[in-house]
């Protein structure tokens, strides 16, 4: 039995397989409509979500399966003090696969240690978000055709942005990758991410506070929201939240074939005027999430 806790739980070859399956699902959805008949997905979301939870649920429904779960801790027995480990042990008796989001780093790993069915980390605190990374990789594959020789700019809250940490790890395996890390001083990439996936792998990178300066060299710009829910005080959040706002004027400085990604939700960091720019790929990216999650469910359930 496999779990997906960290994107590095899957090899690059396995990610290629998932992308191939997702591509086939997009082309031939009818082939997949009964693949998970009589299977159940439980979505245990102890934190808010729109895309991740609903795309997982849509994915299971489109595979012919069924879904159960909760969308906030207060409506589960966590509110009465039940542990993550006990919750996972119990729900693994009700469902064939579990997607879990939790504010505490490592909670899905604890769940996996007690579960009889595959656990998918749907975001754990400010740590990792591997299925967002699968979505990001599928989108880069569709939009750019390859993961190699790309200069990828990551902009915004690189400290608490779990999608950033997982994406850096995943991209660190491809040839010719270069990172431009764009953030305020206070929101730099944590050293465990920088050391493990960038420095120790000898990947070229640059750290800057200037999005304007970085724009012309980027093939992919990955914008992120400042993660209000992870700040210890509101004052710091208010000071940092508008550090970067992508506008049509800034887009003029970018390559003609650069793409803009964002895991969403967006608050203020991308002007809605950018949405009509064909390089704005973030709504396409959100849609891709359903297909790659369908491929992931099939893989973890070992459905042919
Ligand atoms: N990208 C993402 O995780 O979005 P949600 O918080 O809406 O699931």
PDB file of C-alpha atoms and ligand atoms in Angstrom:
ATOM      1  CA  UNK A   1       0.000   0.000   0.000  1.00  0.00           C
ATOM      2  CA  UNK A   2       1.313   3.455  -0.963  1.00  0.00           C
ATOM      3  CA  UNK A   3       0.557   6.845   0.574  1.00  0.00           C
ATOM      4  CA  UNK A   4       1.344  10.284  -0.852  1.00  0.00           C
ATOM      5  CA  UNK A   5       2.687  12.422   1.989  1.00  0.00           C
ATOM      6  CA  UNK A   6       5.613  14.136   0.267  1.00  0.00           C
ATOM      7  CA  UNK A   7       5.924  14.664  -3.502  1.00  0.00           C
ATOM      8  CA  UNK A   8       9.294  12.879  -3.284  1.00  0.00           C
ATOM      9  CA  UNK A   9       7.397   9.682  -2.356  1.00  0.00           C
ATOM     10  CA  UNK A  10       6.924   9.373  -6.130  1.00  0.00           C
ATOM     11  CA  UNK A  11       9.810   9.061  -8.566  1.00  0.00           C
ATOM     12  CA  UNK A  12      10.040  11.319 -11.610  1.00  0.00           C
ATOM     13  CA  UNK A  13       9.080   8.279 -13.726  1.00  0.00           C
ATOM     14  CA  UNK A  14       5.937   7.746 -11.627  1.00  0.00           C
ATOM     15  CA  UNK A  15       5.003  11.403 -12.055  1.00  0.00           C
ATOM     16  CA  UNK A  16       5.425  10.980 -15.813  1.00  0.00           C
ATOM     17  CA  UNK A  17       3.017   8.007 -15.613  1.00  0.00           C
ATOM     18  CA  UNK A  18       0.457  10.083 -13.699  1.00  0.00           C
ATOM     19  CA  UNK A  19       0.708  12.848 -16.288  1.00  0.00           C
ATOM     20  CA  UNK A  20       0.244  10.318 -19.091  1.00  0.00           C
ATOM     21  CA  UNK A  21      -2.853   8.917 -17.355  1.00  0.00           C
ATOM     22  CA  UNK A  22      -4.273  12.396 -16.718  1.00  0.00           C
ATOM     23  CA  UNK A  23      -3.702  13.284 -20.378  1.00  0.00           C
ATOM     24  CA  UNK A  24      -5.576  10.141 -21.431  1.00  0.00           C
ATOM     25  CA  UNK A  25      -8.416  10.935 -19.012  1.00  0.00           C
ATOM     26  CA  UNK A  26      -8.801  14.385 -20.606  1.00  0.00           C
ATOM     27  CA  UNK A  27      -8.887  12.813 -24.085  1.00  0.00           C
ATOM     28  CA  UNK A  28     -11.055   9.768 -23.262  1.00  0.00           C
ATOM     29  CA  UNK A  29     -13.096  10.427 -20.079  1.00  0.00           C
ATOM     30  CA  UNK A  30     -15.612   7.697 -20.985  1.00  0.00           C
ATOM     31  CA  UNK A  31     -12.937   5.005 -20.477  1.00  0.00           C
ATOM     32  CA  UNK A  32     -12.664   5.937 -16.809  1.00  0.00           C
ATOM     33  CA  UNK A  33     -16.309   6.348 -15.755  1.00  0.00           C
ATOM     34  CA  UNK A  34     -16.583   2.986 -13.974  1.00  0.00           C
ATOM     35  CA  UNK A  35     -13.001   2.506 -12.813  1.00  0.00           C
ATOM     36  CA  UNK A  36     -13.756   3.184  -9.143  1.00  0.00           C
ATOM     37  CA  UNK A  37     -17.276   1.793  -8.955  1.00  0.00           C
ATOM     38  CA  UNK A  38     -18.042   0.727  -5.360  1.00  0.00           C
ATOM     39  CA  UNK A  39     -14.925   2.569  -4.085  1.00  0.00           C
ATOM     40  CA  UNK A  40     -15.163   5.391  -1.563  1.00  0.00           C
ATOM     41  CA  UNK A  41     -12.958   8.422  -1.022  1.00  0.00           C
ATOM     42  CA  UNK A  42     -13.022  10.144   2.374  1.00  0.00           C
ATOM     43  CA  UNK A  43     -12.050  13.820   2.429  1.00  0.00           C
ATOM     44  CA  UNK A  44     -10.987  14.804   5.951  1.00  0.00           C
ATOM     45  CA  UNK A  45     -10.422  18.556   5.842  1.00  0.00           C
ATOM     46  CA  UNK A  46      -9.461  20.150   9.141  1.00  0.00           C
ATOM     47  CA  UNK A  47      -8.725  23.411   7.251  1.00  0.00           C
ATOM     48  CA  UNK A  48     -10.694  25.367   4.613  1.00  0.00           C
ATOM     49  CA  UNK A  49     -10.424  24.429   0.946  1.00  0.00           C
ATOM     50  CA  UNK A  50     -12.254  24.979  -2.315  1.00  0.00           C
ATOM     51  CA  UNK A  51     -10.070  23.509  -5.069  1.00  0.00           C
ATOM     52  CA  UNK A  52      -8.368  20.601  -3.364  1.00  0.00           C
ATOM     53  CA  UNK A  53     -11.390  19.119  -1.632  1.00  0.00           C
ATOM     54  CA  UNK A  54     -13.886  19.688  -4.424  1.00  0.00           C
ATOM     55  CA  UNK A  55     -11.518  18.531  -7.176  1.00  0.00           C
ATOM     56  CA  UNK A  56     -10.808  15.351  -5.203  1.00  0.00           C
ATOM     57  CA  UNK A  57     -14.523  14.769  -4.776  1.00  0.00           C
ATOM     58  CA  UNK A  58     -15.260  15.516  -8.448  1.00  0.00           C
ATOM     59  CA  UNK A  59     -12.363  13.240  -9.420  1.00  0.00           C
ATOM     60  CA  UNK A  60     -13.775  10.291  -7.454  1.00  0.00           C
ATOM     61  CA  UNK A  61     -17.285  10.917  -8.804  1.00  0.00           C
ATOM     62  CA  UNK A  62     -16.003  10.991 -12.377  1.00  0.00           C
ATOM     63  CA  UNK A  63     -14.334   7.640 -11.734  1.00  0.00           C
ATOM     64  CA  UNK A  64     -17.700   6.211 -10.696  1.00  0.00           C
ATOM     65  CA  UNK A  65     -16.899   6.178  -6.981  1.00  0.00           C
ATOM     66  CA  UNK A  66     -18.478   7.856  -3.994  1.00  0.00           C
ATOM     67  CA  UNK A  67     -17.305  10.390  -1.423  1.00  0.00           C
ATOM     68  CA  UNK A  68     -17.793  11.030   2.264  1.00  0.00           C
ATOM     69  CA  UNK A  69     -16.076  13.262   4.767  1.00  0.00           C
ATOM     70  CA  UNK A  70     -16.065  16.595   6.521  1.00  0.00           C
ATOM     71  CA  UNK A  71     -14.913  20.062   5.519  1.00  0.00           C
ATOM     72  CA  UNK A  72     -14.112  21.538   8.922  1.00  0.00           C
ATOM     73  CA  UNK A  73     -12.660  20.186  12.147  1.00  0.00           C
ATOM     74  CA  UNK A  74     -15.599  21.590  14.139  1.00  0.00           C
ATOM     75  CA  UNK A  75     -18.012  19.168  12.488  1.00  0.00           C
ATOM     76  CA  UNK A  76     -15.852  16.137  13.279  1.00  0.00           C
ATOM     77  CA  UNK A  77     -14.983  14.481  16.586  1.00  0.00           C
ATOM     78  CA  UNK A  78     -11.675  16.368  16.527  1.00  0.00           C
ATOM     79  CA  UNK A  79     -13.797  19.046  18.222  1.00  0.00           C
ATOM     80  CA  UNK A  80     -14.246  16.577  21.103  1.00  0.00           C
ATOM     81  CA  UNK A  81     -10.519  15.936  21.270  1.00  0.00           C
ATOM     82  CA  UNK A  82     -10.116  12.856  19.041  1.00  0.00           C
ATOM     83  CA  UNK A  83      -6.581  12.470  17.711  1.00  0.00           C
ATOM     84  CA  UNK A  84      -5.590  12.413  14.033  1.00  0.00           C
ATOM     85  CA  UNK A  85      -4.292   8.867  14.507  1.00  0.00           C
ATOM     86  CA  UNK A  86      -7.617   7.609  15.892  1.00  0.00           C
ATOM     87  CA  UNK A  87      -9.578   9.488  13.227  1.00  0.00           C
ATOM     88  CA  UNK A  88      -7.501   7.846  10.475  1.00  0.00           C
ATOM     89  CA  UNK A  89      -7.822   4.383  12.040  1.00  0.00           C
ATOM     90  CA  UNK A  90     -11.605   4.744  12.181  1.00  0.00           C
ATOM     91  CA  UNK A  91     -12.160   6.280   8.738  1.00  0.00           C
ATOM     92  CA  UNK A  92      -9.924   3.697   7.079  1.00  0.00           C
ATOM     93  CA  UNK A  93     -12.660   1.229   8.043  1.00  0.00           C
ATOM     94  CA  UNK A  94     -15.240   3.275   6.114  1.00  0.00           C
ATOM     95  CA  UNK A  95     -13.383   4.314   2.943  1.00  0.00           C
ATOM     96  CA  UNK A  96     -10.911   2.886   0.435  1.00  0.00           C
ATOM     97  CA  UNK A  97      -8.720   5.998   0.263  1.00  0.00           C
ATOM     98  CA  UNK A  98      -8.400   9.179   2.349  1.00  0.00           C
ATOM     99  CA  UNK A  99      -7.395  12.729   1.394  1.00  0.00           C
ATOM    100  CA  UNK A 100      -6.500  14.763   4.489  1.00  0.00           C
ATOM    101  CA  UNK A 101      -5.749  18.454   5.044  1.00  0.00           C
ATOM    102  CA  UNK A 102      -4.595  19.555   8.464  1.00  0.00           C
ATOM    103  CA  UNK A 103      -3.073  22.722   9.966  1.00  0.00           C
ATOM    104  CA  UNK A 104      -0.350  20.726  11.747  1.00  0.00           C
ATOM    105  CA  UNK A 105       2.771  19.750   9.817  1.00  0.00           C
ATOM    106  CA  UNK A 106       3.124  15.968   9.762  1.00  0.00           C
ATOM    107  CA  UNK A 107      -0.530  15.158  10.564  1.00  0.00           C
ATOM    108  CA  UNK A 108      -1.053  13.107   7.341  1.00  0.00           C
ATOM    109  CA  UNK A 109       2.111  11.134   8.144  1.00  0.00           C
ATOM    110  CA  UNK A 110       0.691  10.286  11.569  1.00  0.00           C
ATOM    111  CA  UNK A 111      -2.585   9.315   9.881  1.00  0.00           C
ATOM    112  CA  UNK A 112      -0.704   7.040   7.462  1.00  0.00           C
ATOM    113  CA  UNK A 113       0.883   5.181  10.371  1.00  0.00           C
ATOM    114  CA  UNK A 114      -2.569   4.158  11.621  1.00  0.00           C
ATOM    115  CA  UNK A 115      -4.506   3.778   8.375  1.00  0.00           C
ATOM    116  CA  UNK A 116      -5.332   0.565   6.550  1.00  0.00           C
ATOM    117  CA  UNK A 117      -5.939   2.504   3.309  1.00  0.00           C
ATOM    118  CA  UNK A 118      -3.847   5.008   1.293  1.00  0.00           C
ATOM    119  CA  UNK A 119      -3.553   8.488   2.801  1.00  0.00           C
ATOM    120  CA  UNK A 120      -3.077  11.517   0.566  1.00  0.00           C
ATOM    121  CA  UNK A 121      -1.625  14.674   2.074  1.00  0.00           C
ATOM    122  CA  UNK A 122      -3.919  17.441   0.836  1.00  0.00           C
ATOM    123  CA  UNK A 123      -1.821  20.097   2.624  1.00  0.00           C
ATOM    124  CA  UNK A 124      -0.214  19.986   6.080  1.00  0.00           C
ATOM    125  CA  UNK A 125       0.339  23.367   7.703  1.00  0.00           C
ATOM    126  CA  UNK A 126       3.140  25.356   6.115  1.00  0.00           C
ATOM    127  CA  UNK A 127       4.970  22.166   5.117  1.00  0.00           C
ATOM    128  CA  UNK A 128       3.954  20.374   1.907  1.00  0.00           C
ATOM    129  CA  UNK A 129       1.082  20.149  -0.583  1.00  0.00           C
ATOM    130  CA  UNK A 130       2.036  17.332  -2.970  1.00  0.00           C
ATOM    131  CA  UNK A 131      -1.196  17.119  -4.955  1.00  0.00           C
ATOM    132  CA  UNK A 132      -0.972  20.840  -5.745  1.00  0.00           C
ATOM    133  CA  UNK A 133       2.492  20.055  -7.071  1.00  0.00           C
ATOM    134  CA  UNK A 134       1.101  17.280  -9.270  1.00  0.00           C
ATOM    135  CA  UNK A 135      -1.361  19.885 -10.583  1.00  0.00           C
ATOM    136  CA  UNK A 136       1.471  22.370 -11.146  1.00  0.00           C
ATOM    137  CA  UNK A 137       3.631  19.798 -12.941  1.00  0.00           C
ATOM    138  CA  UNK A 138       0.763  18.661 -15.153  1.00  0.00           C
ATOM    139  CA  UNK A 139       0.112  22.301 -16.053  1.00  0.00           C
ATOM    140  CA  UNK A 140       3.777  23.040 -16.812  1.00  0.00           C
ATOM    141  CA  UNK A 141       3.862  19.893 -18.963  1.00  0.00           C
ATOM    142  CA  UNK A 142       0.768  21.006 -20.904  1.00  0.00           C
ATOM    143  CA  UNK A 143       1.837  24.635 -21.251  1.00  0.00           C
ATOM    144  CA  UNK A 144       5.611  24.342 -21.745  1.00  0.00           C
ATOM    145  CA  UNK A 145       6.010  20.759 -23.018  1.00  0.00           C
ATOM    146  CA  UNK A 146       8.937  19.925 -20.714  1.00  0.00           C
ATOM    147  CA  UNK A 147      10.349  20.464 -17.221  1.00  0.00           C
ATOM    148  CA  UNK A 148      13.892  20.913 -18.458  1.00  0.00           C
ATOM    149  CA  UNK A 149      15.864  24.148 -18.899  1.00  0.00           C
ATOM    150  CA  UNK A 150      13.256  26.325 -17.232  1.00  0.00           C
ATOM    151  CA  UNK A 151      13.896  29.397 -15.110  1.00  0.00           C
ATOM    152  CA  UNK A 152      11.156  29.275 -12.500  1.00  0.00           C
ATOM    153  CA  UNK A 153      10.382  32.347 -10.387  1.00  0.00           C
ATOM    154  CA  UNK A 154       8.562  31.760  -7.105  1.00  0.00           C
ATOM    155  CA  UNK A 155       7.122  34.949  -5.695  1.00  0.00           C
ATOM    156  CA  UNK A 156       5.431  35.969  -2.445  1.00  0.00           C
ATOM    157  CA  UNK A 157       5.193  33.979   0.760  1.00  0.00           C
ATOM    158  CA  UNK A 158       7.947  31.425   0.262  1.00  0.00           C
ATOM    159  CA  UNK A 159       8.190  30.783   4.007  1.00  0.00           C
ATOM    160  CA  UNK A 160       4.698  29.529   4.782  1.00  0.00           C
ATOM    161  CA  UNK A 161       3.660  28.635   1.218  1.00  0.00           C
ATOM    162  CA  UNK A 162       3.521  24.841   1.315  1.00  0.00           C
ATOM    163  CA  UNK A 163       2.898  24.625  -2.439  1.00  0.00           C
ATOM    164  CA  UNK A 164       6.242  26.354  -3.000  1.00  0.00           C
ATOM    165  CA  UNK A 165       8.138  23.846  -0.852  1.00  0.00           C
ATOM    166  CA  UNK A 166       6.700  20.823  -2.666  1.00  0.00           C
ATOM    167  CA  UNK A 167       7.192  22.400  -6.096  1.00  0.00           C
ATOM    168  CA  UNK A 168      10.855  23.235  -5.437  1.00  0.00           C
ATOM    169  CA  UNK A 169      11.438  19.635  -4.319  1.00  0.00           C
ATOM    170  CA  UNK A 170       9.743  18.192  -7.393  1.00  0.00           C
ATOM    171  CA  UNK A 171      11.446  20.464  -9.919  1.00  0.00           C
ATOM    172  CA  UNK A 172      14.862  19.910  -8.361  1.00  0.00           C
ATOM    173  CA  UNK A 173      14.984  16.547 -10.171  1.00  0.00           C
ATOM    174  CA  UNK A 174      14.990  17.992 -13.697  1.00  0.00           C
ATOM    175  CA  UNK A 175      17.962  19.035 -15.793  1.00  0.00           C
ATOM    176  CA  UNK A 176      18.598  22.703 -16.414  1.00  0.00           C
ATOM    177  CA  UNK A 177      16.190  23.998 -13.743  1.00  0.00           C
ATOM    178  CA  UNK A 178      17.018  27.386 -12.235  1.00  0.00           C
ATOM    179  CA  UNK A 179      15.109  29.112  -9.435  1.00  0.00           C
ATOM    180  CA  UNK A 180      14.555  32.811  -8.802  1.00  0.00           C
ATOM    181  CA  UNK A 181      13.208  33.190  -5.254  1.00  0.00           C
ATOM    182  CA  UNK A 182      11.333  36.487  -4.948  1.00  0.00           C
ATOM    183  CA  UNK A 183      10.136  37.426  -1.473  1.00  0.00           C
ATOM    184  CA  UNK A 184      10.407  39.973   1.322  1.00  0.00           C
ATOM    185  CA  UNK A 185      13.252  39.219   3.764  1.00  0.00           C
ATOM    186  CA  UNK A 186      10.753  37.929   6.350  1.00  0.00           C
ATOM    187  CA  UNK A 187       9.152  35.430   3.964  1.00  0.00           C
ATOM    188  CA  UNK A 188      12.186  33.705   2.458  1.00  0.00           C
ATOM    189  CA  UNK A 189      12.201  29.965   1.670  1.00  0.00           C
ATOM    190  CA  UNK A 190      12.919  27.961   4.871  1.00  0.00           C
ATOM    191  CA  UNK A 191      16.493  26.739   5.098  1.00  0.00           C
ATOM    192  CA  UNK A 192      15.486  23.035   5.154  1.00  0.00           C
ATOM    193  CA  UNK A 193      13.916  23.464   1.714  1.00  0.00           C
ATOM    194  CA  UNK A 194      16.746  25.586   0.314  1.00  0.00           C
ATOM    195  CA  UNK A 195      19.489  23.323   1.641  1.00  0.00           C
ATOM    196  CA  UNK A 196      17.917  19.980   0.739  1.00  0.00           C
ATOM    197  CA  UNK A 197      16.497  20.702  -2.685  1.00  0.00           C
ATOM    198  CA  UNK A 198      18.549  23.595  -4.043  1.00  0.00           C
ATOM    199  CA  UNK A 199      22.000  23.943  -2.451  1.00  0.00           C
ATOM    200  CA  UNK A 200      22.817  20.253  -1.929  1.00  0.00           C
ATOM    201  CA  UNK A 201      21.719  19.494  -5.485  1.00  0.00           C
ATOM    202  CA  UNK A 202      23.833  22.309  -6.911  1.00  0.00           C
ATOM    203  CA  UNK A 203      20.847  23.955  -8.571  1.00  0.00           C
ATOM    204  CA  UNK A 204      21.494  27.536  -9.700  1.00  0.00           C
ATOM    205  CA  UNK A 205      19.321  30.037  -7.862  1.00  0.00           C
ATOM    206  CA  UNK A 206      19.001  33.691  -7.062  1.00  0.00           C
ATOM    207  CA  UNK A 207      17.203  35.398  -4.171  1.00  0.00           C
ATOM    208  CA  UNK A 208      15.762  38.849  -4.692  1.00  0.00           C
ATOM    209  CA  UNK A 209      13.110  41.161  -3.329  1.00  0.00           C
ATOM    210  CA  UNK A 210      12.366  42.635  -6.780  1.00  0.00           C
ATOM    211  CA  UNK A 211       9.716  41.064  -8.999  1.00  0.00           C
ATOM    212  CA  UNK A 212      10.310  43.767 -11.639  1.00  0.00           C
ATOM    213  CA  UNK A 213      13.955  42.847 -11.993  1.00  0.00           C
ATOM    214  CA  UNK A 214      13.221  39.127 -12.192  1.00  0.00           C
ATOM    215  CA  UNK A 215      10.410  39.293 -14.767  1.00  0.00           C
ATOM    216  CA  UNK A 216      12.428  39.302 -18.042  1.00  0.00           C
ATOM    217  CA  UNK A 217      14.335  36.080 -17.279  1.00  0.00           C
ATOM    218  CA  UNK A 218      11.421  33.852 -16.206  1.00  0.00           C
ATOM    219  CA  UNK A 219       9.835  30.971 -18.122  1.00  0.00           C
ATOM    220  CA  UNK A 220       7.379  30.280 -15.298  1.00  0.00           C
ATOM    221  CA  UNK A 221       6.208  32.762 -12.665  1.00  0.00           C
ATOM    222  CA  UNK A 222       4.606  31.053  -9.651  1.00  0.00           C
ATOM    223  CA  UNK A 223       2.741  33.688  -7.631  1.00  0.00           C
ATOM    224  CA  UNK A 224       1.572  32.933  -4.101  1.00  0.00           C
ATOM    225  CA  UNK A 225      -0.728  34.445  -1.511  1.00  0.00           C
ATOM    226  CA  UNK A 226       0.684  35.701   1.784  1.00  0.00           C
ATOM    227  CA  UNK A 227      -0.584  33.009   4.164  1.00  0.00           C
ATOM    228  CA  UNK A 228      -2.482  35.062   6.729  1.00  0.00           C
ATOM    229  CA  UNK A 229      -3.526  31.964   8.719  1.00  0.00           C
ATOM    230  CA  UNK A 230       0.126  31.100   9.511  1.00  0.00           C
ATOM    231  CA  UNK A 231       1.137  34.529  10.882  1.00  0.00           C
ATOM    232  CA  UNK A 232       1.559  35.028  14.600  1.00  0.00           C
ATOM    233  CA  UNK A 233       0.378  38.627  14.463  1.00  0.00           C
ATOM    234  CA  UNK A 234      -1.975  40.543  12.189  1.00  0.00           C
ATOM    235  CA  UNK A 235       0.323  43.584  12.070  1.00  0.00           C
ATOM    236  CA  UNK A 236       3.037  41.656  10.219  1.00  0.00           C
ATOM    237  CA  UNK A 237       0.481  40.222   7.813  1.00  0.00           C
ATOM    238  CA  UNK A 238      -0.924  43.666   7.007  1.00  0.00           C
ATOM    239  CA  UNK A 239       2.583  45.024   6.422  1.00  0.00           C
ATOM    240  CA  UNK A 240       3.576  42.198   4.071  1.00  0.00           C
ATOM    241  CA  UNK A 241       0.376  41.210   2.293  1.00  0.00           C
ATOM    242  CA  UNK A 242       0.735  43.587  -0.653  1.00  0.00           C
ATOM    243  CA  UNK A 243       4.481  43.134  -1.163  1.00  0.00           C
ATOM    244  CA  UNK A 244       3.880  41.945  -4.732  1.00  0.00           C
ATOM    245  CA  UNK A 245       1.001  42.680  -7.061  1.00  0.00           C
ATOM    246  CA  UNK A 246       1.238  41.350 -10.601  1.00  0.00           C
ATOM    247  CA  UNK A 247      -0.211  43.881 -13.048  1.00  0.00           C
ATOM    248  CA  UNK A 248      -0.442  44.185 -16.857  1.00  0.00           C
ATOM    249  CA  UNK A 249       2.455  46.687 -16.679  1.00  0.00           C
ATOM    250  CA  UNK A 250       4.666  44.094 -15.001  1.00  0.00           C
ATOM    251  CA  UNK A 251       3.570  41.471 -17.560  1.00  0.00           C
ATOM    252  CA  UNK A 252       4.963  43.727 -20.310  1.00  0.00           C
ATOM    253  CA  UNK A 253       8.436  42.983 -18.964  1.00  0.00           C
ATOM    254  CA  UNK A 254       7.965  39.200 -19.259  1.00  0.00           C
ATOM    255  CA  UNK A 255       8.817  36.823 -22.076  1.00  0.00           C
ATOM    256  CA  UNK A 256       6.060  36.341 -24.630  1.00  0.00           C
ATOM    257  CA  UNK A 257       5.823  32.657 -23.700  1.00  0.00           C
ATOM    258  CA  UNK A 258       6.206  32.951 -19.936  1.00  0.00           C
ATOM    259  CA  UNK A 259       3.319  31.405 -17.999  1.00  0.00           C
ATOM    260  CA  UNK A 260       1.847  32.641 -14.726  1.00  0.00           C
ATOM    261  CA  UNK A 261       0.795  29.984 -12.219  1.00  0.00           C
ATOM    262  CA  UNK A 262      -0.840  30.439  -8.827  1.00  0.00           C
ATOM    263  CA  UNK A 263      -2.176  27.643  -6.601  1.00  0.00           C
ATOM    264  CA  UNK A 264      -5.087  29.975  -5.697  1.00  0.00           C
ATOM    265  CA  UNK A 265      -6.976  31.322  -3.841  1.00  0.00           C
ATOM    266  CA  UNK A 266      -5.790  34.739  -4.940  1.00  0.00           C
ATOM    267  CA  UNK A 267      -6.286  37.707  -2.656  1.00  0.00           C
ATOM    268  CA  UNK A 268      -4.630  40.796  -4.098  1.00  0.00           C
ATOM    269  CA  UNK A 269      -1.370  39.526  -5.562  1.00  0.00           C
ATOM    270  CA  UNK A 270      -2.556  39.214  -9.169  1.00  0.00           C
ATOM    271  CA  UNK A 271      -4.621  42.035 -10.594  1.00  0.00           C
ATOM    272  CA  UNK A 272      -7.794  40.681 -12.217  1.00  0.00           C
ATOM    273  CA  UNK A 273      -6.727  42.586 -15.351  1.00  0.00           C
ATOM    274  CA  UNK A 274      -3.989  39.986 -15.834  1.00  0.00           C
ATOM    275  CA  UNK A 275      -6.626  37.228 -16.150  1.00  0.00           C
ATOM    276  CA  UNK A 276      -7.239  37.979 -19.829  1.00  0.00           C
ATOM    277  CA  UNK A 277      -3.548  37.695 -20.709  1.00  0.00           C
ATOM    278  CA  UNK A 278      -3.129  34.309 -22.464  1.00  0.00           C
ATOM    279  CA  UNK A 279      -0.034  33.720 -20.333  1.00  0.00           C
ATOM    280  CA  UNK A 280      -2.209  33.674 -17.185  1.00  0.00           C
ATOM    281  CA  UNK A 281      -2.543  29.910 -16.722  1.00  0.00           C
ATOM    282  CA  UNK A 282      -3.896  29.760 -13.162  1.00  0.00           C
ATOM    283  CA  UNK A 283      -7.528  28.988 -13.964  1.00  0.00           C
ATOM    284  CA  UNK A 284      -6.448  26.302 -16.442  1.00  0.00           C
ATOM    285  CA  UNK A 285      -4.143  25.016 -13.685  1.00  0.00           C
ATOM    286  CA  UNK A 286      -7.027  24.695 -11.191  1.00  0.00           C
ATOM    287  CA  UNK A 287      -9.038  22.723 -13.756  1.00  0.00           C
ATOM    288  CA  UNK A 288      -6.094  20.405 -14.433  1.00  0.00           C
ATOM    289  CA  UNK A 289      -6.102  19.505 -10.737  1.00  0.00           C
ATOM    290  CA  UNK A 290      -9.155  17.306 -11.124  1.00  0.00           C
ATOM    291  CA  UNK A 291      -7.608  15.176 -13.875  1.00  0.00           C
ATOM    292  CA  UNK A 292      -4.278  14.602 -12.164  1.00  0.00           C
ATOM    293  CA  UNK A 293      -6.120  13.716  -8.928  1.00  0.00           C
ATOM    294  CA  UNK A 294      -8.163  11.166 -10.893  1.00  0.00           C
ATOM    295  CA  UNK A 295      -4.873   9.661 -12.085  1.00  0.00           C
ATOM    296  CA  UNK A 296      -3.546   9.681  -8.505  1.00  0.00           C
ATOM    297  CA  UNK A 297      -6.607   7.904  -7.097  1.00  0.00           C
ATOM    298  CA  UNK A 298      -6.282   5.207  -9.777  1.00  0.00           C
ATOM    299  CA  UNK A 299      -2.602   4.724  -8.970  1.00  0.00           C
ATOM    300  CA  UNK A 300      -3.010   4.514  -5.194  1.00  0.00           C
ATOM    301  CA  UNK A 301      -5.989   2.163  -5.503  1.00  0.00           C
ATOM    302  CA  UNK A 302      -3.984   0.100  -7.997  1.00  0.00           C
ATOM    303  CA  UNK A 303      -6.793   0.265 -10.545  1.00  0.00           C
ATOM    304  CA  UNK A 304      -5.609  -0.839 -13.949  1.00  0.00           C
TER     305      UNK A 304
HETATM  306  N1  LIG B   1      -4.624  25.416  -4.047  1.00  0.00           N
HETATM  307  C1  LIG B   1      -5.363  25.044  -2.983  1.00  0.00           C
HETATM  308  O1  LIG B   1      -4.918  24.240  -2.140  1.00  0.00           O
HETATM  309  O2  LIG B   1      -6.587  25.614  -2.935  1.00  0.00           O
HETATM  310  P1  LIG B   1      -7.675  25.325  -1.808  1.00  0.00           P
HETATM  311  O3  LIG B   1      -7.111  25.848  -0.509  1.00  0.00           O
HETATM  312  O4  LIG B   1      -8.914  26.041  -2.244  1.00  0.00           O
HETATM  313  O5  LIG B   1      -7.858  23.836  -1.729  1.00  0.00           O
END
